[in-house]
C-alpha cells in the first residue's frame, strides 16, 4: 500500500543510490547536451545506465520533439545529471510537442542563426582589433 | 569457491550466468570469512527467486506481519523481490555479525517487511550489518506518522520546497491507496530485469570501497556526528518525547582482504619480469617503485621549518594514539605500563628532536612551541605527563617566556597552554620559582627593557606571571622559615618590588588582561611596596582587569 512505499529503505543511509530509481522513468542529461528520457533498468558501480524505451528529446524554444531510440547503455562518466519523471505530471507541461521533422528543422534554423550571430560578433571585434579565441582552436600547452 | 556459489551450482542450468560472473571474484575474496557449515544451511535461504520458499519462510519468521493480503500483494506483483529472505536466514542461523557483514542481508527494495527477532533461541540480538531497521509497527501501515520524516535517513537533506512537495504527494496518495496500486499504472512487463542479487552486488561493491578497520579514524566526522545524534535522541526520549526515532546508521562492512598475490613473477637469471594475471587484476604493470631521492637543498631556514613541522606531525600522531588508548581503555587515571612508555617516548621526542647539544634541545622545544600546532600538541600532552616532566616543561616555558610571547604575536594562541600549565604551577618549589622569575628580571645586555615588560603585555604572559606570584606568596605564607632574612627571601622581595614597579610603569592600555586574577596578589604587593605605589598599582590593575 502507500505506507509500504513510504517505508522504502535506503541501504546506505546517508548516501545517494540509484537502486531506488530502477524501473522508473528518468530524464538523463548527457555531457554532449543530449536529453534522453527512458526507464532506468539497470545500473552498476560506475553509474553506467541501461535505459529502456528511450526517447531523445530535442528542445527548441517552446517546442520539443521526441526521437524514439530504443535501448541505451550510457557510460556513467557521460552523465551530467538525471532525475525521476513523475508519470502523472509528465503531460502537464506548457511545451508543445511537434513532429520530428519539424523539430529537426527548428534545430537547424536555431543553429544557423547562432552561427550567424557569432560571425557578426567576431567581425565586429575584429574591426576593433580584438580577437576572442574560440575554445576549439586554442592551443594547449 | 565454496561459499556463495553453492546455491547457484545447485540450481542447475536455468540459473543465468550473468549474476554469477561478478560474484565469483567477490566470493574468493570472502572465502576466508565464510565457514562451510553456515553456507550449507543458507543455500535455500539466500536464493531470492524461489517465491514459494519465501512465503513459508516469511510466515514462520515474520510473525508480526499482520496482513497476509499485504504479503500476497507484494509477492504477486513483485516477483523476484522477496521479502527479506536474508533476514530470515540470519534469524534462523544466529550467525556471527562478522560473517553477516559479508553476506547479502540487505532489505527489500520497495516493500520491506519489518523484522522482529521472534525466536529468542535462534536469533542473536539484531546485528546491524546493513542499515538499521525501523522498529516494526503494523499500524504504521495504515496512517502516515504525525511527524512525517523524509523517506531516507537523517542525512538526506532536501530543500524545504522539495520536502513540502514530497509531503503533499504522500498525503494525497494515502486516501487513494485502498483503491489502486500506487506503483504502476499498467503492469510493467520489463520490471525487475535487474535482479535482487545484482542490486545487492552493486551495493556490495560500493560498500567494499568504504570498508575500513578503524572507522573512528577514517570516518571521524560521520561517526562523531552519529554519536551526537544518538545522544540527542536518547536525551529527547528521556525527556518524554516518547516516539523513539531511530535514525539509520551507515555501517560499513568489514571484509577480510584476499591474500596478496605476486602478480609479477621473476625467474632466476632473467632480465625482466613476467606479469601474471589473475581474475583480480588482468594485467599489472611492472612495478614502478619510487626510490627515495635526496631532497634538494632548499634553504637552511625553510628546510629547518619544514623539519620542525613534520616533526610536530609525527609527534601528534603519537599523541593521538595515547589519547585513543585513554579513551578506549578503562576510565581511570592510572595508566598502563604501555601508555606510560608511550608518553615517555613522546616527551623525549619533544625535548630532543634528534639534537645532541643541550642548547639546541631547548631551542628545538621552543621551535615546536612557536608553531600553533606545536602549542596544541604540548597542551594536550601535559595532562598525560608525570609530574616531574610536566614541571620541567613548565620551567622551560617560564624561562623562555619573552621569546614565546614574541613569537606568538601572529597566532595569539598561547592561551591554550595556560590551563594545563597552570595546574603544575602549584608543584613548583620556591627555589625553582625564584629561578624562573629571576630570569625574567634580568636586564639583557644592550637593552634597557626587562623581559618582563613584554610578558606583561601578553595575556598568557601576564596570567602566568600572576599565577606564579600568587603561588610564591602562598609558599611564603605557608613556610615561616622563608620569612627569615636569607638570599632567597631578599631575592623574592626584590622580584615582587620590581614587578610591581613595572606594572605601575606600564600604561594601562598596553597592560594585558589576565585570564585569572589571584586574590592574594594585592596583599602581596601591599606588604613589600610602599603605599603610594600600591595605590597606583591598584588603579592600574583594576582598570586593566575589567570585570
mmCIF file with all atom_site columns, C-alpha atoms in Angstrom, chain A residues 26-38 51 54-59 65-67 69 72 81 85:
data_model
loop_
_atom_site.group_PDB
_atom_site.id
_atom_site.type_symbol
_atom_site.label_atom_id
_atom_site.label_alt_id
_atom_site.label_comp_id
_atom_site.label_asym_id
_atom_site.label_entity_id
_atom_site.label_seq_id
_atom_site.pdbx_PDB_ins_code
_atom_site.Cartn_x
_atom_site.Cartn_y
_atom_site.Cartn_z
_atom_site.occupancy
_atom_site.B_iso_or_equiv
_atom_site.pdbx_formal_charge
_atom_site.auth_seq_id
_atom_site.auth_comp_id
_atom_site.auth_asym_id
_atom_site.auth_atom_id
_atom_site.pdbx_PDB_model_num
ATOM 1  C CA . UNK A 1 26 ? 14.070 9.215  -15.861 1.00 0.00 ? 26 UNK A CA 1
ATOM 2  C CA . UNK A 1 27 ? 15.325 12.186 -17.708 1.00 0.00 ? 27 UNK A CA 1
ATOM 3  C CA . UNK A 1 28 ? 19.048 11.969 -18.299 1.00 0.00 ? 28 UNK A CA 1
ATOM 4  C CA . UNK A 1 29 ? 21.165 14.878 -19.406 1.00 0.00 ? 29 UNK A CA 1
ATOM 5  C CA . UNK A 1 30 ? 24.384 13.905 -21.113 1.00 0.00 ? 30 UNK A CA 1
ATOM 6  C CA . UNK A 1 31 ? 27.611 15.779 -21.391 1.00 0.00 ? 31 UNK A CA 1
ATOM 7  C CA . UNK A 1 32 ? 27.201 16.283 -25.101 1.00 0.00 ? 32 UNK A CA 1
ATOM 8  C CA . UNK A 1 33 ? 23.948 18.124 -24.443 1.00 0.00 ? 33 UNK A CA 1
ATOM 9  C CA . UNK A 1 34 ? 21.521 15.408 -25.398 1.00 0.00 ? 34 UNK A CA 1
ATOM 10 C CA . UNK A 1 35 ? 18.456 14.794 -23.309 1.00 0.00 ? 35 UNK A CA 1
ATOM 11 C CA . UNK A 1 36 ? 17.328 11.217 -23.003 1.00 0.00 ? 36 UNK A CA 1
ATOM 12 C CA . UNK A 1 37 ? 14.133 10.019 -21.416 1.00 0.00 ? 37 UNK A CA 1
ATOM 13 C CA . UNK A 1 38 ? 13.698 6.389  -20.589 1.00 0.00 ? 38 UNK A CA 1
ATOM 14 C CA . UNK A 1 51 ? 17.712 2.944  -20.390 1.00 0.00 ? 51 UNK A CA 1
ATOM 15 C CA . UNK A 1 54 ? 14.438 5.669  -24.612 1.00 0.00 ? 54 UNK A CA 1
ATOM 16 C CA . UNK A 1 55 ? 13.449 8.786  -26.382 1.00 0.00 ? 55 UNK A CA 1
ATOM 17 C CA . UNK A 1 56 ? 15.785 11.570 -27.310 1.00 0.00 ? 56 UNK A CA 1
ATOM 18 C CA . UNK A 1 57 ? 14.038 14.853 -26.748 1.00 0.00 ? 57 UNK A CA 1
ATOM 19 C CA . UNK A 1 58 ? 15.108 17.929 -28.622 1.00 0.00 ? 58 UNK A CA 1
ATOM 20 C CA . UNK A 1 59 ? 14.009 21.288 -27.315 1.00 0.00 ? 59 UNK A CA 1
ATOM 21 C CA . UNK A 1 65 ? 10.267 16.674 -30.478 1.00 0.00 ? 65 UNK A CA 1
ATOM 22 C CA . UNK A 1 66 ? 10.881 13.075 -29.471 1.00 0.00 ? 66 UNK A CA 1
ATOM 23 C CA . UNK A 1 67 ? 13.015 10.673 -31.419 1.00 0.00 ? 67 UNK A CA 1
ATOM 24 C CA . UNK A 1 69 ? 15.798 5.390  -29.771 1.00 0.00 ? 69 UNK A CA 1
ATOM 25 C CA . UNK A 1 72 ? 20.548 2.912  -24.464 1.00 0.00 ? 72 UNK A CA 1
ATOM 26 C CA . UNK A 1 81 ? 22.514 14.647 -14.146 1.00 0.00 ? 81 UNK A CA 1
ATOM 27 C CA . UNK A 1 85 ? 9.921  11.847 -14.030 1.00 0.00 ? 85 UNK A CA 1
#
